mmCIF file of C-alpha atoms in Angstrom:
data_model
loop_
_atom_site.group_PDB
_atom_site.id
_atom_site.type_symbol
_atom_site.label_atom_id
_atom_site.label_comp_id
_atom_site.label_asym_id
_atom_site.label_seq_id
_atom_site.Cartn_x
_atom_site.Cartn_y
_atom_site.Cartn_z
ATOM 1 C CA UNK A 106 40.897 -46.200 17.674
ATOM 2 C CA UNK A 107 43.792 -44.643 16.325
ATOM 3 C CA UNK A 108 45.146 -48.676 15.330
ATOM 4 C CA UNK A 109 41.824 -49.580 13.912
ATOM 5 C CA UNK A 110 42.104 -45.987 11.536
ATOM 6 C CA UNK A 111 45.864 -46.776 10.556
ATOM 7 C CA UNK A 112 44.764 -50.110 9.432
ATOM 8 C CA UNK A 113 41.940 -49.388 7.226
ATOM 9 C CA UNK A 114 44.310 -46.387 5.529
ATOM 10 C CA UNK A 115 46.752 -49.027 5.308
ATOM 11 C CA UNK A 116 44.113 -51.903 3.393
ATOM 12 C CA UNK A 117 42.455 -49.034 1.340
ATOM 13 C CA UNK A 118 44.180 -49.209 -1.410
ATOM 14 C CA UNK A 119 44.339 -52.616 -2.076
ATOM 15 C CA UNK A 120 40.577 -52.957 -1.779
ATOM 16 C CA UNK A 121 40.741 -49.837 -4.530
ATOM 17 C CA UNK A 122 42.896 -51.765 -6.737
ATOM 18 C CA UNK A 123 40.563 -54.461 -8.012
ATOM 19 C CA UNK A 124 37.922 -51.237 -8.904
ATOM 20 C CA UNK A 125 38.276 -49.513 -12.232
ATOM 21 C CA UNK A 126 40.185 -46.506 -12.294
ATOM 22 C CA UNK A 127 37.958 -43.171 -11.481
ATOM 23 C CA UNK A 128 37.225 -41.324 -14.432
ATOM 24 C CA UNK A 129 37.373 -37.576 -14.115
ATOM 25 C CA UNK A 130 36.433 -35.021 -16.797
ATOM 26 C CA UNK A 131 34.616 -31.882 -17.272
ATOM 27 C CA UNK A 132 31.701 -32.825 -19.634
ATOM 28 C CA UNK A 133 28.992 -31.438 -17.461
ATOM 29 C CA UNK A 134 30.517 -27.752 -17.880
ATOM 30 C CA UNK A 135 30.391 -27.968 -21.351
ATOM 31 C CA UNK A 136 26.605 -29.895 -22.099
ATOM 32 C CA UNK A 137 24.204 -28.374 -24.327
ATOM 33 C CA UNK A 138 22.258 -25.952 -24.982
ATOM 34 C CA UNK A 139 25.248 -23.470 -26.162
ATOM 35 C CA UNK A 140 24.459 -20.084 -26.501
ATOM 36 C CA UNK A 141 25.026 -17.279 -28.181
ATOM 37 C CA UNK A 142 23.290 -13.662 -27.859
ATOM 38 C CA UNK A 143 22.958 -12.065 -30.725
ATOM 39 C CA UNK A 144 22.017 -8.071 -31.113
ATOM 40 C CA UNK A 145 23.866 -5.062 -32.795
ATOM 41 C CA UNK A 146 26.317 -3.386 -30.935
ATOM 42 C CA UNK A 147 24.967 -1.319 -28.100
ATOM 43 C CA UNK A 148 21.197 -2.760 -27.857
ATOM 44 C CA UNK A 149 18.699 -3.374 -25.878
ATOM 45 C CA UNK A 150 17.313 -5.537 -28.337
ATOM 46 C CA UNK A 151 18.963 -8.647 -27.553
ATOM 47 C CA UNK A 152 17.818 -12.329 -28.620
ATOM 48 C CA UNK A 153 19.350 -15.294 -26.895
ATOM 49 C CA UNK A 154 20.126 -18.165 -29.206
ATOM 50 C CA UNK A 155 20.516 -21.941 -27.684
ATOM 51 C CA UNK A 156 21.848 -24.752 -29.684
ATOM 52 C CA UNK A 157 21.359 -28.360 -28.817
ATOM 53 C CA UNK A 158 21.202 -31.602 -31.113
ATOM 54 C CA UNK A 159 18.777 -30.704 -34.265
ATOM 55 C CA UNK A 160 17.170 -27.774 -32.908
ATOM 56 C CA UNK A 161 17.502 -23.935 -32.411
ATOM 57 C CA UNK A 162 16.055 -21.732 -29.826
ATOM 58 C CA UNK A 163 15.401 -18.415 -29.728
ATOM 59 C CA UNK A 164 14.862 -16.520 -26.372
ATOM 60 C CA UNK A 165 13.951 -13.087 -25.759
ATOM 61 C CA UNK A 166 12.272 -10.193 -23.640
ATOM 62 C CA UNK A 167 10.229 -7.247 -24.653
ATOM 63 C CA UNK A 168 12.002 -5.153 -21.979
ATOM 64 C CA UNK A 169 15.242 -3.518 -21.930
ATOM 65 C CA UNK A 170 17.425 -1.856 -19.235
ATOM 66 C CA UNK A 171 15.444 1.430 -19.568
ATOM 67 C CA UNK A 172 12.824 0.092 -17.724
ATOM 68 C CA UNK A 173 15.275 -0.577 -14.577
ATOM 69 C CA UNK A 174 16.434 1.606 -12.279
ATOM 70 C CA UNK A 175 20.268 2.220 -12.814
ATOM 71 C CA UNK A 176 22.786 -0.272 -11.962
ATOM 72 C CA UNK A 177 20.028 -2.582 -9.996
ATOM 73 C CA UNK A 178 20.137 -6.474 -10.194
ATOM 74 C CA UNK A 179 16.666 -6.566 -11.293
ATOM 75 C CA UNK A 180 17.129 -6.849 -15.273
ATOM 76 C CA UNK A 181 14.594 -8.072 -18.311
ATOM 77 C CA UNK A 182 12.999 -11.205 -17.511
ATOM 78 C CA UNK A 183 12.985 -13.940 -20.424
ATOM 79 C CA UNK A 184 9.332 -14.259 -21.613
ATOM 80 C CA UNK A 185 9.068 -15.563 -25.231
ATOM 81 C CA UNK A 186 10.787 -18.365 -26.978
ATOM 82 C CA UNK A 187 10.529 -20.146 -30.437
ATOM 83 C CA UNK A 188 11.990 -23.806 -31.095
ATOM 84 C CA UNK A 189 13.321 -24.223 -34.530
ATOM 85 C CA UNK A 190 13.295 -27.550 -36.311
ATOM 86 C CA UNK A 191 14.127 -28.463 -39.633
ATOM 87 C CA UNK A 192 13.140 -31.501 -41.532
ATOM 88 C CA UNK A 193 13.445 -32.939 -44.266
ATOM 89 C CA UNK A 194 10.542 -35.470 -45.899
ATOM 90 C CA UNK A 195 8.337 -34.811 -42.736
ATOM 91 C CA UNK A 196 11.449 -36.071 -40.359
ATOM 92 C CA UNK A 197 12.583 -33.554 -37.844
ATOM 93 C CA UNK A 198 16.220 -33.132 -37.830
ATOM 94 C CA UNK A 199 18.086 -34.634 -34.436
ATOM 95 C CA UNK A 200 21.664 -33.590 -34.987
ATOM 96 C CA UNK A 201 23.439 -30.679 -35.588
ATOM 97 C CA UNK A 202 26.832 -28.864 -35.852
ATOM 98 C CA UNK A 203 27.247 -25.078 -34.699
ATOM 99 C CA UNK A 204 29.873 -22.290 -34.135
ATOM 100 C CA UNK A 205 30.142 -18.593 -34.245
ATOM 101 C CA UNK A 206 29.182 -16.731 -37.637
ATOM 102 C CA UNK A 207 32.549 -16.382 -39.535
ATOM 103 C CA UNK A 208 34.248 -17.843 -36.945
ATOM 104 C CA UNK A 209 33.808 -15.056 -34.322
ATOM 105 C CA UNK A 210 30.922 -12.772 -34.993
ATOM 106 C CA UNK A 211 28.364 -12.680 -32.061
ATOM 107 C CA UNK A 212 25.765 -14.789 -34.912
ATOM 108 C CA UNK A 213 25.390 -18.456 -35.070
ATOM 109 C CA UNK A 214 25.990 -21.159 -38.144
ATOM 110 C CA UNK A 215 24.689 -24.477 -37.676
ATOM 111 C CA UNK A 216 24.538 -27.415 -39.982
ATOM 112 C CA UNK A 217 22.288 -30.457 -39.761
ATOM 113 C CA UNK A 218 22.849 -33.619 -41.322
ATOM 114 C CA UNK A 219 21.232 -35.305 -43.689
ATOM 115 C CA UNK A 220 21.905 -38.111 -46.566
ATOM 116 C CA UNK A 221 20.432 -36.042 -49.195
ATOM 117 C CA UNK A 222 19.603 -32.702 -47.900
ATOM 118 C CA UNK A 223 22.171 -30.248 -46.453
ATOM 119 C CA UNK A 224 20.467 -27.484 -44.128
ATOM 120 C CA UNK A 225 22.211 -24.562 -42.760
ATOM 121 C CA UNK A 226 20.739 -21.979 -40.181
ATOM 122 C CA UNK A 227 22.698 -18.486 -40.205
ATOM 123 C CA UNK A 228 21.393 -16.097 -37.388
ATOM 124 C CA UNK A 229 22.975 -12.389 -36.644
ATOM 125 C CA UNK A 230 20.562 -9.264 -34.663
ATOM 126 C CA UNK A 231 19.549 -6.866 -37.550
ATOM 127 C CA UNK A 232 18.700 -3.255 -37.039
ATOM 128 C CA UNK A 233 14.545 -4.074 -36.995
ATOM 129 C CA UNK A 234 15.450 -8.062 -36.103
ATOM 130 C CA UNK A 235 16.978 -10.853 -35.295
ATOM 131 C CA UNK A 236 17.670 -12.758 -39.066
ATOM 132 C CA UNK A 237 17.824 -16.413 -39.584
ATOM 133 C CA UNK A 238 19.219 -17.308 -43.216
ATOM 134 C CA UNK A 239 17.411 -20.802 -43.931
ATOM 135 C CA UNK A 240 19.352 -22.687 -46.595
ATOM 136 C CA UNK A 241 18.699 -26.273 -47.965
ATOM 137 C CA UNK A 242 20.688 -28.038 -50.733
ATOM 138 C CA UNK A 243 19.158 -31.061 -52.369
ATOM 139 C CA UNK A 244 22.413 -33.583 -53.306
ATOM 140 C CA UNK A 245 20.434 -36.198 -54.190
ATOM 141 C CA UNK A 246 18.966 -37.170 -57.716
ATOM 142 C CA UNK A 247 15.722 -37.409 -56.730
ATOM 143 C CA UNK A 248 12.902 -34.449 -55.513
ATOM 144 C CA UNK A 249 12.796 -33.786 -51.767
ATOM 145 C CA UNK A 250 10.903 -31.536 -49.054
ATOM 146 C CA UNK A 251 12.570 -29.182 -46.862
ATOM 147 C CA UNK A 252 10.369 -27.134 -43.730
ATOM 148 C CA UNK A 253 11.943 -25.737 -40.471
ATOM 149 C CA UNK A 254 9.081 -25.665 -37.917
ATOM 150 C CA UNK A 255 9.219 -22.958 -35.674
ATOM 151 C CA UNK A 256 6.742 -23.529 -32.440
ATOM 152 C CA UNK A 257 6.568 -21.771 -29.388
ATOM 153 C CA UNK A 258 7.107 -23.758 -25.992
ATOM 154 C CA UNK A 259 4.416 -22.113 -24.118
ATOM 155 C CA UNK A 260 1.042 -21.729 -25.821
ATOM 156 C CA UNK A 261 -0.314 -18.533 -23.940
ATOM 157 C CA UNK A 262 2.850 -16.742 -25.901
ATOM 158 C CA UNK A 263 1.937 -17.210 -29.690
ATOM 159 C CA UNK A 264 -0.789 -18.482 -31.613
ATOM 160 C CA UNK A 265 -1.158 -18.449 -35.734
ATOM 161 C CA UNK A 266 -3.856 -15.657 -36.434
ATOM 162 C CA UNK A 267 -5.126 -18.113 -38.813
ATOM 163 C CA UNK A 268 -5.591 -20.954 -36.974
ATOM 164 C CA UNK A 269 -7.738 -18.309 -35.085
ATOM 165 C CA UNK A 270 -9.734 -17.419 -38.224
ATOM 166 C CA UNK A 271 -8.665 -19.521 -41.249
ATOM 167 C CA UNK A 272 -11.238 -17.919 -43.160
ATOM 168 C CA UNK A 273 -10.482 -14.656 -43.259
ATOM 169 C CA UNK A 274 -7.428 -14.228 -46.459
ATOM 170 C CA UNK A 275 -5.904 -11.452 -44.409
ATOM 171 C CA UNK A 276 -5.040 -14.023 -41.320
ATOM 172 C CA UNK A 277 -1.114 -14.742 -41.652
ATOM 173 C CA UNK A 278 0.256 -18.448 -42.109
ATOM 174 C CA UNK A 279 3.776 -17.148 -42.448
ATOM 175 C CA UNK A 280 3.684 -15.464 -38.580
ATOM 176 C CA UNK A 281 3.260 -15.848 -34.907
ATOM 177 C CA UNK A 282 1.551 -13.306 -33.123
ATOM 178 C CA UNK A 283 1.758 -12.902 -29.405
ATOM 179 C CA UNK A 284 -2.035 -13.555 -28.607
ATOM 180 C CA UNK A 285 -1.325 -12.841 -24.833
ATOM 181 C CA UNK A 286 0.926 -11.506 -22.663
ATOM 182 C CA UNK A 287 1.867 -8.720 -24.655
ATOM 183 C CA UNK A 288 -0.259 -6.628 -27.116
ATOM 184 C CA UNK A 289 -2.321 -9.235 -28.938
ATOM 185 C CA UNK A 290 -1.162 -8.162 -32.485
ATOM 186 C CA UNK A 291 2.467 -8.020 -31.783
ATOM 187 C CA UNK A 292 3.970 -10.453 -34.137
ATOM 188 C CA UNK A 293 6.533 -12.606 -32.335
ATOM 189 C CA UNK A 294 7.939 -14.541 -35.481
ATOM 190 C CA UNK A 295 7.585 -14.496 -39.158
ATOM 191 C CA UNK A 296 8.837 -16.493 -41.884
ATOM 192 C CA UNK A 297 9.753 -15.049 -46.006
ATOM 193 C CA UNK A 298 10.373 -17.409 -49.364
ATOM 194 C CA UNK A 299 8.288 -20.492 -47.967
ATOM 195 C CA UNK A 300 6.082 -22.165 -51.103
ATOM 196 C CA UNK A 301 3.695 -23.455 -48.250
ATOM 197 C CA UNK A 302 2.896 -22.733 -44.824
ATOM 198 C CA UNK A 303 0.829 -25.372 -43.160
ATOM 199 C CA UNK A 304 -2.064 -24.215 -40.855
ATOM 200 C CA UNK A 305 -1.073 -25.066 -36.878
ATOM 201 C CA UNK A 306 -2.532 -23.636 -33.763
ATOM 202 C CA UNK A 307 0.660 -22.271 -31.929
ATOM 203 C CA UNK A 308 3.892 -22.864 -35.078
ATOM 204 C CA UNK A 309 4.717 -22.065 -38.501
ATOM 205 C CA UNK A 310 6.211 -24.571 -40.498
ATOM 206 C CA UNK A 311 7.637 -23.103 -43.853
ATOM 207 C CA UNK A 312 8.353 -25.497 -46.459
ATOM 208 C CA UNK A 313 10.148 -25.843 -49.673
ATOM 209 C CA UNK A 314 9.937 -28.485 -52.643
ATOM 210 C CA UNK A 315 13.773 -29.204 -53.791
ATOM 211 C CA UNK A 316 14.555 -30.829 -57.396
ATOM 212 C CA UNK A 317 17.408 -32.906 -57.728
ATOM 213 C CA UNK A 318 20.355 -30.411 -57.190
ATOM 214 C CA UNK A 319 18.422 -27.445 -56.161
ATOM 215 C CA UNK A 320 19.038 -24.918 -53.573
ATOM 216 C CA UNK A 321 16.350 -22.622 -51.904
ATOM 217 C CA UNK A 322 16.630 -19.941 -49.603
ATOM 218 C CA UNK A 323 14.237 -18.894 -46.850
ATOM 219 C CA UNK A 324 14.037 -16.260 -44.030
ATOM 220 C CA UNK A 325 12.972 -16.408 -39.985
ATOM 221 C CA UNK A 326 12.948 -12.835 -38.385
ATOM 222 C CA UNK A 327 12.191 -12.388 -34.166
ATOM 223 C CA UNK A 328 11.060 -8.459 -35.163
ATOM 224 C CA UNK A 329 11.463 -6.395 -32.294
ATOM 225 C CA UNK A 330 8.939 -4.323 -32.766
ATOM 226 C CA UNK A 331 6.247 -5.435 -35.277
ATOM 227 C CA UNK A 332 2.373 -5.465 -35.567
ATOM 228 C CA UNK A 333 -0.221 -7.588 -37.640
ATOM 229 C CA UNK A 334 -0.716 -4.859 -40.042
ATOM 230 C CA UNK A 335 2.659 -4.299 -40.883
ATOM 231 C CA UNK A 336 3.224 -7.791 -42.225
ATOM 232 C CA UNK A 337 3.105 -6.490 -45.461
ATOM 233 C CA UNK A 338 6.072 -4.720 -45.622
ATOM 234 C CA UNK A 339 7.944 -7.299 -43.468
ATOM 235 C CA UNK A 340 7.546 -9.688 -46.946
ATOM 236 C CA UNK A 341 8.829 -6.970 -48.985
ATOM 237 C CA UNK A 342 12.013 -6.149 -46.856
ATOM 238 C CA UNK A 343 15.268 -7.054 -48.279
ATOM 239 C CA UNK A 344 16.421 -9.598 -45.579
ATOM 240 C CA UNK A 345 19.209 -10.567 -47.642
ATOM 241 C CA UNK A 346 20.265 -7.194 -47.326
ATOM 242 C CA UNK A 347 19.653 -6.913 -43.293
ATOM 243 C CA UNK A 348 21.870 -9.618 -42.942
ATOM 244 C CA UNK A 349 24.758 -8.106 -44.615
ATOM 245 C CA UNK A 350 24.132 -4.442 -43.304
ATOM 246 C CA UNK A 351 24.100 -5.899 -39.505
ATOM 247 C CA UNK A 352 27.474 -8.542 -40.621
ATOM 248 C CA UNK A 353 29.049 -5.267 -42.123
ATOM 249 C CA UNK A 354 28.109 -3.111 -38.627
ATOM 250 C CA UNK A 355 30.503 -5.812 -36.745
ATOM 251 C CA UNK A 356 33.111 -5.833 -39.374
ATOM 252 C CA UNK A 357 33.796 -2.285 -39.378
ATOM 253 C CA UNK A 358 33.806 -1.726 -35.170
ATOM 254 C CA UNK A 359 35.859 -4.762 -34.797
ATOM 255 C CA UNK A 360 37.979 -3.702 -37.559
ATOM 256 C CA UNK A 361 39.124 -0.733 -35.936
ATOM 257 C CA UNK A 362 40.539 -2.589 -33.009
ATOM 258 C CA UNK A 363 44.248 -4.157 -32.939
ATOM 259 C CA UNK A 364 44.948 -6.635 -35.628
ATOM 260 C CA UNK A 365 46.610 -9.574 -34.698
ATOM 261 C CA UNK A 366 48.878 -12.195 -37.348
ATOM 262 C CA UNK A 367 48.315 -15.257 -35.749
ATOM 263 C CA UNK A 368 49.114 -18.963 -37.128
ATOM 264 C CA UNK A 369 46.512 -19.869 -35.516
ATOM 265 C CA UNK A 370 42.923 -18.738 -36.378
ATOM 266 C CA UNK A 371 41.344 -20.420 -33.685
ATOM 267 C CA UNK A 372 43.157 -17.785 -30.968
ATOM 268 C CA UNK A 373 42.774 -14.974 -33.149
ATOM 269 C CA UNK A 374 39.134 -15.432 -33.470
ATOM 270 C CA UNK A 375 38.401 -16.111 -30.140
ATOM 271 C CA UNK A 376 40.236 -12.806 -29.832
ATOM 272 C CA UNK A 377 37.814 -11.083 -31.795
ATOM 273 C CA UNK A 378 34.860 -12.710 -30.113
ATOM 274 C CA UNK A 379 35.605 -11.552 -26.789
ATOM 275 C CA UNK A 380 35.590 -7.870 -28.113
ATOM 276 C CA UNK A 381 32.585 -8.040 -29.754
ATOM 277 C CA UNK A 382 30.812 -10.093 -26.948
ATOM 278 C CA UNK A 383 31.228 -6.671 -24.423
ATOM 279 C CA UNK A 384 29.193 -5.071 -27.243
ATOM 280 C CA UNK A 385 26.927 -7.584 -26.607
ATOM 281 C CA UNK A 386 27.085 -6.692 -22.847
ATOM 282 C CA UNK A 387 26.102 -2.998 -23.393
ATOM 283 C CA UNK A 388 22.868 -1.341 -23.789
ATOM 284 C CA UNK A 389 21.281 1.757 -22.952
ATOM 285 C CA UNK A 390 19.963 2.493 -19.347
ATOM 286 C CA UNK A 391 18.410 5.713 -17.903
ATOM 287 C CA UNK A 392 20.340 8.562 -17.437
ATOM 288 C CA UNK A 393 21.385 8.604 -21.171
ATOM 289 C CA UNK A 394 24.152 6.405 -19.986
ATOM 290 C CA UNK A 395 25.895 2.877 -21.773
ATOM 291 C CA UNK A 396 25.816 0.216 -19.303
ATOM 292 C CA UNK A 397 28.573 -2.352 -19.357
ATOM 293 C CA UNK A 398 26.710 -5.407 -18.453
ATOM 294 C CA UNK A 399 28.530 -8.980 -16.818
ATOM 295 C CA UNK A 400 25.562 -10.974 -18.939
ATOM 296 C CA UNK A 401 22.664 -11.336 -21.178
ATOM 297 C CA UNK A 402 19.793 -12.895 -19.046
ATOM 298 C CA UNK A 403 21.012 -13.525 -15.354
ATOM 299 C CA UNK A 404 23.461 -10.924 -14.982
ATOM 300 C CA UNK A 405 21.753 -8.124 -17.735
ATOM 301 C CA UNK A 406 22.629 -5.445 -15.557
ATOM 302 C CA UNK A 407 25.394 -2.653 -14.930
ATOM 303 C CA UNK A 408 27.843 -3.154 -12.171
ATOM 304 C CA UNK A 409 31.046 -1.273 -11.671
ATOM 305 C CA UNK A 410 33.355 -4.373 -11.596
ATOM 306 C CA UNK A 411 33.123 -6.458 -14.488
ATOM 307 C CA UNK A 412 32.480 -2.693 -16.746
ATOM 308 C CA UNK A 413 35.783 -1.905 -15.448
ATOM 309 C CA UNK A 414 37.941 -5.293 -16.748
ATOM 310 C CA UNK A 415 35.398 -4.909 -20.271
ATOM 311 C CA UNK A 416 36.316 -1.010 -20.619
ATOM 312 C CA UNK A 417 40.383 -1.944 -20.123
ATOM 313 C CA UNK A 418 40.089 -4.320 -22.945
ATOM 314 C CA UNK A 419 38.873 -1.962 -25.059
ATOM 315 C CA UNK A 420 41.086 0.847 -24.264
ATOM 316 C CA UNK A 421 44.105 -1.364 -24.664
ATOM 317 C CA UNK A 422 42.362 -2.692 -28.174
ATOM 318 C CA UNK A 423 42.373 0.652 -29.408
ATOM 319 C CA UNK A 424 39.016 1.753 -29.043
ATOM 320 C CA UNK A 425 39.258 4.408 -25.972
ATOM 321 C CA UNK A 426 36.146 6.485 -26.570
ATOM 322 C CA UNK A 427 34.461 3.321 -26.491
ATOM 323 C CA UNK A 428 35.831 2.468 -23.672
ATOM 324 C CA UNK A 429 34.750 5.398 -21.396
ATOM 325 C CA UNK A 430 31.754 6.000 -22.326
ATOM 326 C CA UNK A 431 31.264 2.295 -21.440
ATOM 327 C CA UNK A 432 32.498 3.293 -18.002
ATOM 328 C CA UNK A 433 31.402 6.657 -17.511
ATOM 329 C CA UNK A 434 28.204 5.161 -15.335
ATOM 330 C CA UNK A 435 30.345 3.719 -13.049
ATOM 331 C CA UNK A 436 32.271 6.830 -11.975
ATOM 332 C CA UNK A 437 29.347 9.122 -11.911
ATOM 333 C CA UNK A 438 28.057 5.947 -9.183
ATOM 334 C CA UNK A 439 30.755 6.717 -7.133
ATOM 335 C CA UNK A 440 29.985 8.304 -3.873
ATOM 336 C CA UNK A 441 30.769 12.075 -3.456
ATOM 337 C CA UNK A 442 33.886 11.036 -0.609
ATOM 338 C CA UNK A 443 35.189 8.838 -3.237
ATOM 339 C CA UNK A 444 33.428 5.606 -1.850
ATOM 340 C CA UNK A 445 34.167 3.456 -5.073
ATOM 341 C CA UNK A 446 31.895 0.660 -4.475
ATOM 342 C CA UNK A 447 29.102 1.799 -5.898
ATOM 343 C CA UNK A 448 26.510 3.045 -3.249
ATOM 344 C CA UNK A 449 23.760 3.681 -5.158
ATOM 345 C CA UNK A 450 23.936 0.075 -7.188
ATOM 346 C CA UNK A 451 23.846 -3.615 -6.220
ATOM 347 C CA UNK A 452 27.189 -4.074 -6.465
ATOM 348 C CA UNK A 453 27.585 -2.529 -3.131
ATOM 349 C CA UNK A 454 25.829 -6.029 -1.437
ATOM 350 C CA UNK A 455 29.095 -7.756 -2.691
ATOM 351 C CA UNK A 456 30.847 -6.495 -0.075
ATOM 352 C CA UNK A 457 28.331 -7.766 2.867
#
């Protein structure tokens, strides 16, 4: 036996020769969708934003952390979702470029190509919503038509109100409302600045006739808490403004943190991501407490271990107030003999 093994070692790699070399890579960690979760600092209100080829997806739940008890597993499920699509001339886009918002803001910019149109999606978390900043330019010499449609990928969560009743004038084009599981009126999505919204059962599809060199604007909001009736003064809001004020909100808490001179802006803003990103990973949770979270959908919930290496950051990048009250759940968790492995949260089943 042991002869018959030391021979077929020995012939292996000859018969291995003749075969192509093995190719080895790490594509499958890196396949789309990419995400980024996009919210003000601190919030509960947090919208999950996937990118893959020509398309945008917005993700979300109704819930926060405050309906959890403290430091347990059990976080938000994700409920509602939106596909975004632009197109240009009735064809839907089906490529697309995307990175962080400046470079490192916890907001997305993606680009989709096109031989006459260009279209740009910019998305940051507002105070009342998550923005999208719509922008087509028309390089061509001739007229062209620009939508984004914006459907929902289950039809029990979101319905056009008029699709329900197209004859009634008060029946929005320009929004989704929920329709279902959650109060019927609750509008889930709503578009600003379209020149036509045609009528479809469960999307909105804002469109946009470009002259020869023209550039229009228009807006997508995820509100986070917005009703039928109050679609009116949705329209009105300054969304140009939103998107500053929340861009500005980021600026200024990142700002305070250590500055780095780097050649190389790639390192420095992947710096500055990573700080804002544990914003991301904080909300309120009961107890009038900031939980330090180790995700956004899977892991949206406050453990004692990851809080820990996200509150040393930001002590060490000059933000220590930050930093404890980031952490101050975690110590008041520990067990009156000093037990630090949280007894009373689910980080304690690590251990088993």
């Amino acid at each position: 036996g042991a002869l018959v093994a030391a021979l077929a070692l020995a012939s292996a790699p000859l018969s291995r020769a003749a075969d192509p070399a093995p190719r080895v890579d790490f594509g499958y960690a890196f396949s789309t969708p990419h995400r980024v979760t996009v919210a003000p600092p601190d919030s509960g209100d947090k919208t999950l934003v996937d990118c893959a080829p020509g398309k945008v997806t917005f993700s979300w739940s109704y819930d926060t952390l405050m309906s959890f008890p403290v430091a347990n597993f059990n976080g938000p499920a994700t409920q509602w979702s939106v596909v975004v699509q632009p197109a240009i001339d009735g064809q839907p886009a089906t490529t697309s470029q995307w990175q962080r918002l400046d470079g490192w803001l916890p907001g997305l910019t993606a680009t989709f190509p096109h031989p006459s149109v260009e279209t740009r999606i910019d998305v940051i978390g507002g105070q009342r919503g998550a923005g999208a900043r719509v922008t087509f330019t028309n390089r061509d010499t001739v007229a062209h038509r620009a939508a984004v449609t914006c459907g929902v990928s289950d039809k029990w969560r979101g319905v056009s109100p008029a699709f329900v009743d197209p004859g009634l004038p008060t029946n929005a084009r320009d929004a989704l409302i929920a329709g279902w599981w959650a109060r019927a009126d609750r509008v889930i999505f709503a578009a600003i600045d379209g020149e036509d919204y045609p009528l479809a059962e469960h999307s909105l599809a804002p469109a946009v006739n470009l002259a020869p060199g023209a550039t229009k604007v228009l807006w997508l909001v995820r509100p986070y808490r917005l009703y039928e009736s109050m679609l009116p003064e949705l329209r009105r809001r300054d969304w140009a403004g939103e998107f500053a004020e929340a861009k500005a909100v980021w600026e200024k808490l990142i700002g305070r943190t250590t500055r780095l001179e780097l050649a190389d802006p790639g390192v420095r803003n992947a710096y500055y991501a990573g700080l804002a990103d544990i914003f991301i990973m904080r909300e309120p949770v009961p107890g009038e407490y900031i939980g330090t979270l180790p995700g956004t959908e899977l892991y949206r919930c406050a453990n004692q271990a990851e809080a820990a290496i996200a509150c040393i950051c930001l002590d060490q990048a000059g933000l220590p107030l930050e930093a404890a009250e980031g952490y101050r759940l975690s110590l008041d968790l520990q067990n009156y003999d000093g037990c630090w492995s949280e007894p009373q949260g689910w980080a304690r089943g690590c251990w088993f």
